[in-house]
Every structure is written in C-alpha cells, then in structure tokens.
XYZ file of C-alpha atoms in Angstrom:
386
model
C -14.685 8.956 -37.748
C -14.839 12.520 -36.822
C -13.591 13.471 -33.170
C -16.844 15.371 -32.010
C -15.131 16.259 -29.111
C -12.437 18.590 -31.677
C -15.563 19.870 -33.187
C -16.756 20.779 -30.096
C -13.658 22.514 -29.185
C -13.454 24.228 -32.524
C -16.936 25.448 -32.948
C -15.930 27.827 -29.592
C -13.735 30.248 -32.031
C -17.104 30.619 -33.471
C -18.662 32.045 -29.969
C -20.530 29.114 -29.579
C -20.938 28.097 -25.702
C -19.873 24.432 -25.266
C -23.108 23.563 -24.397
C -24.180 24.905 -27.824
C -21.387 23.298 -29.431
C -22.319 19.707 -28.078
C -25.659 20.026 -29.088
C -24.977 21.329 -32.688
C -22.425 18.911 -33.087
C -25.214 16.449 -31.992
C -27.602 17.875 -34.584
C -25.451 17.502 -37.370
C -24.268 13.795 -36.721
C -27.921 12.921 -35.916
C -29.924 14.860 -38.571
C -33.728 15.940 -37.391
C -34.388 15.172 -33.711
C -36.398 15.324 -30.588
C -35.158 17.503 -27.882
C -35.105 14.608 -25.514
C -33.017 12.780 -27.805
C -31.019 15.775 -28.435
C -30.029 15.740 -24.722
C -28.922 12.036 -25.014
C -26.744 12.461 -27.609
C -24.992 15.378 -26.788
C -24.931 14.642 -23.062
C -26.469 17.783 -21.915
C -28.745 18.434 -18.684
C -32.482 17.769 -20.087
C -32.761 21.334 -18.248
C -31.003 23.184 -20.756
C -31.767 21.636 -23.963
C -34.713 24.490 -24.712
C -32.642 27.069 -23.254
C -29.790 26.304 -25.713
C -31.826 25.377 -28.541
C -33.432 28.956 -28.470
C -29.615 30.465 -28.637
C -28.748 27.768 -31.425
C -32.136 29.140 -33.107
C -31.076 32.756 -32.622
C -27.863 32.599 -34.005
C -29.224 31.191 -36.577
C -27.466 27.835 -36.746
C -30.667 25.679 -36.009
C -34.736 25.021 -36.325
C -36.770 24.545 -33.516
C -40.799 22.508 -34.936
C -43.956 24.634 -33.010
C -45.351 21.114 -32.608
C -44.546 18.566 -29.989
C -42.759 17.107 -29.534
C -40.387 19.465 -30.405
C -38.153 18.512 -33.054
C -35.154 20.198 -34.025
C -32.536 20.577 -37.007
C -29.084 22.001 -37.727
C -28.506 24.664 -40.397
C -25.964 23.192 -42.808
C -22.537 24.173 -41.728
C -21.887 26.045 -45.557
C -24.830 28.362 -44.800
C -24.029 28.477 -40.875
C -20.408 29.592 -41.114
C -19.149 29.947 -44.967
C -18.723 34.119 -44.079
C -17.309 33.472 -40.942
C -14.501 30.940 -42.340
C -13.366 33.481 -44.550
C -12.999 36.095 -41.718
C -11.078 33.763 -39.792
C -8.673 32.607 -42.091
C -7.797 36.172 -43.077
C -7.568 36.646 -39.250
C -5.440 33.501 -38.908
C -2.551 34.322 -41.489
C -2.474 37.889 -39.947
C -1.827 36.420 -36.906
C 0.722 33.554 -38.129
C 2.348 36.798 -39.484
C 2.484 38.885 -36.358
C 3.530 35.662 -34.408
C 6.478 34.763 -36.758
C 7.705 38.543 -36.484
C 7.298 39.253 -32.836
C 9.637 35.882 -32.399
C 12.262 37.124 -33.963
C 12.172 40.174 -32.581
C 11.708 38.536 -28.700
C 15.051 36.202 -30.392
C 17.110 39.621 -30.921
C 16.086 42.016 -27.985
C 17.651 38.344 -25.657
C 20.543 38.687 -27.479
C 20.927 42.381 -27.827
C 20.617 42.241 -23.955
C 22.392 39.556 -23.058
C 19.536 37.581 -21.571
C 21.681 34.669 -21.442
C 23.988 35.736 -18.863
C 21.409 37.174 -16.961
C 18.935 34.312 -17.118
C 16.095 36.325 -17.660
C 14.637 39.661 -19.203
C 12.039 42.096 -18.565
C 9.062 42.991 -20.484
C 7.658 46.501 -20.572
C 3.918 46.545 -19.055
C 2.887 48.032 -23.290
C 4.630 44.090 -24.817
C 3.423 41.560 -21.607
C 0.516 40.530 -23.802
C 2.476 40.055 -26.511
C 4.906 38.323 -24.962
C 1.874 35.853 -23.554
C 0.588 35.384 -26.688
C 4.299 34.102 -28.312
C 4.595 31.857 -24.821
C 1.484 30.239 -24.657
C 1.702 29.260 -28.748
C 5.100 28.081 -28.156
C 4.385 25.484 -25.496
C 5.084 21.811 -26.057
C 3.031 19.721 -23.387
C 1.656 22.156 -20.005
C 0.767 24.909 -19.267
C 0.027 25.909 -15.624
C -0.618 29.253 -14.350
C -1.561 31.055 -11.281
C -3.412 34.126 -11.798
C -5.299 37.340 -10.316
C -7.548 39.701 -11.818
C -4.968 41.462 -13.994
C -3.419 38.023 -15.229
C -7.748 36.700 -16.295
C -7.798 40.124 -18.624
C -4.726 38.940 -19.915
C -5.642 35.678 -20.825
C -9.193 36.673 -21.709
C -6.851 38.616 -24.846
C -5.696 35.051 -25.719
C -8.460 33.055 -26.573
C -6.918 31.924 -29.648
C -3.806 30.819 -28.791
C -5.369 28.792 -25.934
C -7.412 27.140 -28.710
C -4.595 26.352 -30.354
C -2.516 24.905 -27.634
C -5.817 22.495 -26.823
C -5.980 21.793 -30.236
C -2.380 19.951 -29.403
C -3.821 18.404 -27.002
C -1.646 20.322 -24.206
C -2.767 20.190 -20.988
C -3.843 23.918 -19.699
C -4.355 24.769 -16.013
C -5.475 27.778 -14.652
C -5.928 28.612 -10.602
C -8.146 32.124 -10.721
C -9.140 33.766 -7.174
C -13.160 32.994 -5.957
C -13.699 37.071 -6.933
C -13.495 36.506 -10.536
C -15.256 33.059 -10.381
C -17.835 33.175 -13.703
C -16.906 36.930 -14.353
C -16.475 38.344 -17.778
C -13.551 37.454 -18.651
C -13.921 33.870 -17.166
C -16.655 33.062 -19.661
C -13.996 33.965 -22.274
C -11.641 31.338 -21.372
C -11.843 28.314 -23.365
C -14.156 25.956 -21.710
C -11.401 22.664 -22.145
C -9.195 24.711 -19.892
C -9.101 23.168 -16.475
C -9.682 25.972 -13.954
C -9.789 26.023 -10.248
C -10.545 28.534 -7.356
C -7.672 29.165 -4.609
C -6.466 32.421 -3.362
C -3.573 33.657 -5.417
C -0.888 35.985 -4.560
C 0.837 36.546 -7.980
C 0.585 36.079 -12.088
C 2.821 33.032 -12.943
C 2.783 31.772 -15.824
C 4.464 28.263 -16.159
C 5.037 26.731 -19.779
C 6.868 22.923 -20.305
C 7.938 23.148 -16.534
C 11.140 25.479 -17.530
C 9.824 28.729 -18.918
C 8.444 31.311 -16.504
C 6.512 34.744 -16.943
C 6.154 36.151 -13.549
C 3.877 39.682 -14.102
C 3.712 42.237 -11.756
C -0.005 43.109 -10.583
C 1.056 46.645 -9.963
C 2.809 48.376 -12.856
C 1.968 45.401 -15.409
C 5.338 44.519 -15.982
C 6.788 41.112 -16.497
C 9.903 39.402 -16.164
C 11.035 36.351 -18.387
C 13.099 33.374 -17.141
C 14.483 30.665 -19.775
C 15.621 27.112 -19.342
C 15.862 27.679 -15.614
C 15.407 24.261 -14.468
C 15.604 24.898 -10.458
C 13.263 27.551 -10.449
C 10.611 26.042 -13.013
C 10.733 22.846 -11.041
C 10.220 24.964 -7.820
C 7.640 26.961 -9.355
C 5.411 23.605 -10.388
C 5.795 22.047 -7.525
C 4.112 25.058 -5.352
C 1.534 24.828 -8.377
C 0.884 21.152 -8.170
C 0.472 21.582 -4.414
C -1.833 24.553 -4.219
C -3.514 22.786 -7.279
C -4.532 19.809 -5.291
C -6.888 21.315 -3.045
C -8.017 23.993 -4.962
C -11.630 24.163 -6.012
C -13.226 22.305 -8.925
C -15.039 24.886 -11.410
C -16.762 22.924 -13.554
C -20.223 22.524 -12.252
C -19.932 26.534 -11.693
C -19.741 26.930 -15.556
C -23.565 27.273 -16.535
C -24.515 29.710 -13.701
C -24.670 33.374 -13.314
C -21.487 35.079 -11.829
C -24.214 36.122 -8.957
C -25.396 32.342 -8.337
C -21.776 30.888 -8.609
C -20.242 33.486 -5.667
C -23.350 32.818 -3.723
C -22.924 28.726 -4.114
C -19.291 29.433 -3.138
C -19.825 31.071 -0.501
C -21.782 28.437 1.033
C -19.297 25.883 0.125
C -16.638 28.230 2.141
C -19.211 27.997 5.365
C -19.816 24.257 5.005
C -16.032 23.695 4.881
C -15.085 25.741 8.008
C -18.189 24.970 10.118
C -20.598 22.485 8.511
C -19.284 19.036 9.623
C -18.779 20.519 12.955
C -21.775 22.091 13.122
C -23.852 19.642 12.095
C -22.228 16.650 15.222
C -23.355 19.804 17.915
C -26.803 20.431 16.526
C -27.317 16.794 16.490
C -26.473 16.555 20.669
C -27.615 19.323 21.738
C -30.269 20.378 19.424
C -31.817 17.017 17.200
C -32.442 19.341 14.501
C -29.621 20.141 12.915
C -31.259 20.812 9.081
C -32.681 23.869 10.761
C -28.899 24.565 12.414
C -27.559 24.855 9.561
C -30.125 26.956 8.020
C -29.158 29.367 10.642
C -25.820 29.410 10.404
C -25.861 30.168 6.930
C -28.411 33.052 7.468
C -26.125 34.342 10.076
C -23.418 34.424 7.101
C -25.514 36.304 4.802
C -26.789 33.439 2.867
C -30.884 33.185 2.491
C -32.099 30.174 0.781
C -36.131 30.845 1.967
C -36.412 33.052 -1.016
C -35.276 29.730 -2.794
C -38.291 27.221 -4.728
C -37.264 23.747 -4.234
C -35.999 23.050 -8.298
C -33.113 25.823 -7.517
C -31.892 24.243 -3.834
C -31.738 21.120 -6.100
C -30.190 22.430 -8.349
C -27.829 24.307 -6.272
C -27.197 20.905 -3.660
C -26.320 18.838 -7.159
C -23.496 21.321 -7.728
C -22.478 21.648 -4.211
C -22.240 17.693 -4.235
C -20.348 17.113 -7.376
C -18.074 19.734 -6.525
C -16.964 18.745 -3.154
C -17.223 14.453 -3.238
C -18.208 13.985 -6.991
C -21.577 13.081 -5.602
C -24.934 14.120 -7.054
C -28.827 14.704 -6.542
C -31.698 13.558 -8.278
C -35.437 13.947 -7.746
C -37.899 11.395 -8.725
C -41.225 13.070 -8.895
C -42.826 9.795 -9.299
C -42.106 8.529 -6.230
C -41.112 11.722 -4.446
C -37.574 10.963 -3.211
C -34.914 12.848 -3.625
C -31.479 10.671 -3.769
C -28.019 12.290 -2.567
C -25.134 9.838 -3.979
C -21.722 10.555 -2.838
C -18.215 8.890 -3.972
C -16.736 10.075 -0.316
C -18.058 8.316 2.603
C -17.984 9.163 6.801
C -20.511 11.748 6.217
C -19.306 14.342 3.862
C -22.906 14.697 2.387
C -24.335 15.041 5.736
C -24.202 18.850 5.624
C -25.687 19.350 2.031
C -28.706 16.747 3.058
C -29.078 18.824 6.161
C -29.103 22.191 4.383
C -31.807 20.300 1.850
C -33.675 18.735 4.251
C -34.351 22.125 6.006
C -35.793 24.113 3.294
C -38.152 21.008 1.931
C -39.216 21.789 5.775
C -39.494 25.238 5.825
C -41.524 25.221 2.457
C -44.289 23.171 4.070
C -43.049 19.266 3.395
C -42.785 16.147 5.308
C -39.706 14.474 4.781
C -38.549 11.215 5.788
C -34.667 10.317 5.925
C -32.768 6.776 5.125
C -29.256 6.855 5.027
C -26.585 4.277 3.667
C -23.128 3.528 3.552
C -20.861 1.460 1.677
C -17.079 1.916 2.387
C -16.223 1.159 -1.255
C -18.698 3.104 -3.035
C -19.086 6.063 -0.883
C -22.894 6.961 0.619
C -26.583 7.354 -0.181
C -28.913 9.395 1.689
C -32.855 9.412 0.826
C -35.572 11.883 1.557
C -39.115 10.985 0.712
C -41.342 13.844 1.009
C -44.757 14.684 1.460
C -47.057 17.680 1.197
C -48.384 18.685 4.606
C-alpha cells in the first residue's frame, strides 16, 4: 500500500500546506467526494475543509461542485505536477552536485587546517549555510537544535535537506524563541519537524549526538566540532532538558502569527498567575471567571472584542497545548465540554476564562465538573440565552 503519510510529506516540496496535502492525498485515494467525508478521511478540522479546498481549487490541483452538497475531486497528479517534476529533478541533481563538491572541499580545508588536532574549525559567516546544508544531509538518526532568529532564516534556506532527512525517517527537533512563533520563516519549516517555544540564548545545532555547529548571532560565524563525544553528550543533555518543558507548537500551526503571539501570551499569564489566581478569586471574590477576565485585560489581552466560535476556538488550543485536553460545543444541546488528560484542576483556568466571556456576551451558563484520577477531568457548561 502506499504510505499516505510519505505523500503527505512529499507533496510539501510542492508548496502544498499539510493541511492541503492530507486532503489531496485524501482526494486521490478516495476519488469524487463530499466535503464532510473529505474531512474524515484526511483527518482535518470540519472548519477548514472549505477553506483548504478553495486553495486546493486555486492552485489548481482540485474541483470544488456549485451544488450541495459540495462534492469535490482531485486533478490527476500528471496534469497537477508533470512541469513541476521536471523542475525539480533538474533542481535535485544540481544540488546532489553542489553537495558532493562542497564535501570534499569541507574534507580538505579539515585537513589543510589541521582540524583534527584542534577538534574543531571555523566557518566564515559567507559558508555557515553551506556548511548547514552538508550537516543536516549528512545526519544518520537526530537532529536537535536550539535556535534564535538568525539560526530560523537559516534553516528557512534548508527546506530541502530537512525533507530529506524526514524522508529517513530522522527525528528533527527544533526549540525557536515565542518572537518568531508562526513568523515567516516558521511557516517554511517542514511541518513533520517537531518544534517547540523556550527562550534561547544561542544557535546550536546538534547532529547524531557528536557533531556540533555552534553559530554566532552577532557576526554570523560558526564554529565546527567533530566526534567530540563529551561535549555532544553535554550539549544534548541541556537540549533534552530545556526540551522537556518547552512549549508544544502544534496546535499554533493553522493560525495567524498575530493570533498565535496573542494565544501565547495568555498561556504565559495563565502559567504565572492563573491557578493562583483563580483559588483567591474563588475566597474572596466567588467569581473568579470575571477575575480572570481582568487580569488578562490588565496584561493587555481583550477577549470582549472576541464572538464565542473564536474563544472556542482559541480555549481548544489553549487546552491541547497545555494538558492534551480539548473543547467541543454541541449546539444541539448547548453544552460546551472541556476534557482534560491532567487532573487537580489544570483546566480550571481555561473554563474560567470561557465561562466569563459566554457571560459577558449575554449567556446563562451552568457549570458541572468531574474528575477521574485515571483519565484526567471534565468540566460542562450548559448555556442559555438571557
């Protein structure tokens, strides 16, 4: 059978989005389709099939029926990309070229140098991509790296070499700072690339747990080190660390760079205050939805100018980014359902934050909450139009 997933990954040297790429991967296995069934079969959010259809439609890769429902249907692949093969196989062997020659010359400027005795060599700020490139398409099984806004452009510049290293199914982390969270040259990173948010002092570059490329944010140039087993193992083990409570990006990914610093922000607040927060307003106050509210206002954040769909929306990120939790609204029965994996209240803050804009916007709510120490915790709000 063919490995959709590969596909998927694949169709991205194309430009496709991977939300584009699941669902034409989708329309091809499935021929001619509703959009509903189009989101069960490619696992997307029945929120953006239309939205991605229309980009599948406009580059001309798929055809959305006027009627409804609305059926849809891939171009074939031969008339989608034949052109664009050719282009990248002529851009491939250039490459495999380029690659092959700028290894032998890396292989004779160590020796020339006398890298060995020194254990590592520098890279002039005009060859650090370069030298990138040749690392990252030499790797073997990992690839971690630590990275600020100079290190992102550089990687942006490598989008096909990351492909390639995912095609090998090695593992690629990235740790980016919050300020560069869905930016530019974010959205150019492969989206199979696991990336987190933590606040990062330096470009290191980490490949099979031996080989460093330490760059310097200032002047742009980098430093090599080889085989040096103390200092890779050193350098992966501050990774691993920082990497284990840095932020998850992945329900970030569809938003705009201004809705993703905005959700982070809040996420920030909750984290230092919320929990806190919400045990005083409960004592001294009893209404600690409109609490938090405040103290999120009094941070800069306004969530008034918000309809209910995007707090939703914005809460179901929150929640699956901080205790792989989620919310759903039934607008048959008018609940709205907060599930999360991590129990002893760590939804408490998000179903406060919720539960005080359904308020302010004019509705009744109603709250039940539940707990089971294996499964984590449920919290229900029924709601009601005043």
């Amino acid at each position: 059978m063919v490995n959709e997933q590969a596909l998927t990954v694949s169709l991205e040297e194309f430009g496709l989005s991977k939300y584009e790429a699941q669902a034409y991967v989708a329309l091809i296995s499935k021929g001619t389709i509703s959009a509903s069934e189009l989101a069960y079969y490619s696992d997307l959010p029945r929120t953006k099939i239309y939205p991605t259809l229309l980009k599948l439609e406009n580059k001309r890769l798929a055809i959305i029926s006027k009627s409804k429902p609305i059926m849809c249907t891939a171009i074939a692949p031969e008339d989608a990309f034949d052109e664009i093969i050719h282009e990248q196989i002529n851009k491939v062997n250039a490459m495999n070229t380029l690659v092959s020659n700028l290894k032998k010359a890396s292989e004779e400027s160590r020796k020339s140098r006398g890298s060995e005795e020194k254990r590592y060599f520098q890279v002039s700020a005009n060859n650090v991509l370069e030298q990138l490139r040749i690392m990252i398409d030499g790797s073997k099984f990992s690839i971690n790296i630590m990275v600020d806004q100079l290190g992102l452009d550089l990687l942006g510049e490598c989008k096909e070499q990351l492909l390639s290293v995912l095609r090998r199914n090695i593992e690629v982390k990235i740790m980016i700072p919050s300020t560069q969270l869905c930016s530019e040259t974010y959205r150019m990173i492969p989206n199979e690339v696991k990336i987190r948010i933590s606040d990062i002092i330096q470009n290191c570059f980490i490949f099979d747990e031996t080989e460093l490329l330490i760059i310097d944010n200032e002047n742009g140039k980098g430093a090599v080190f080889s085989s040096t087993e103390v200092l890779g193992i050193n350098q992966n083990r501050v990774f691993a660390n920082i990497w284990k409570n840095a932020l998850k990006t992945e329900s970030f990914a569809d938003m705009t760079k201004n809705e993703a610093q905005e959700l982070y922000k809040i996420i920030q607040i909750i984290n230092e205050n919320g929990f806190t927060y919400i045990l005083n307003s409960i004592i001294v106050s009893k209404k600690p939805e409109f609490d938090v509210l405040k103290l999120l206002e009094k941070n800069g954040v306004n969530l008034k100018i918000k309809s209910i769909e995007e707090i939703i929306e914005m809460m179901d990120a929150a929640l699956q980014i901080m205790c792989s939790g989620h919310v759903n609204f039934d607008t048959n029965t008018k609940i709205i359902t907060i599930d999360s994996r991590l129990n002893s209240g760590h939804s408490l803050p998000w179903v406060a934050i919720l539960d005080g804009c359904l308020q302010k916007q004019g509705y009744t709510t109603r709250t039940a909450y539940q707990n089971n120490s294996t499964k984590g915790e449920k919290v229900l709000i029924k709601i009601s139009k005043n």
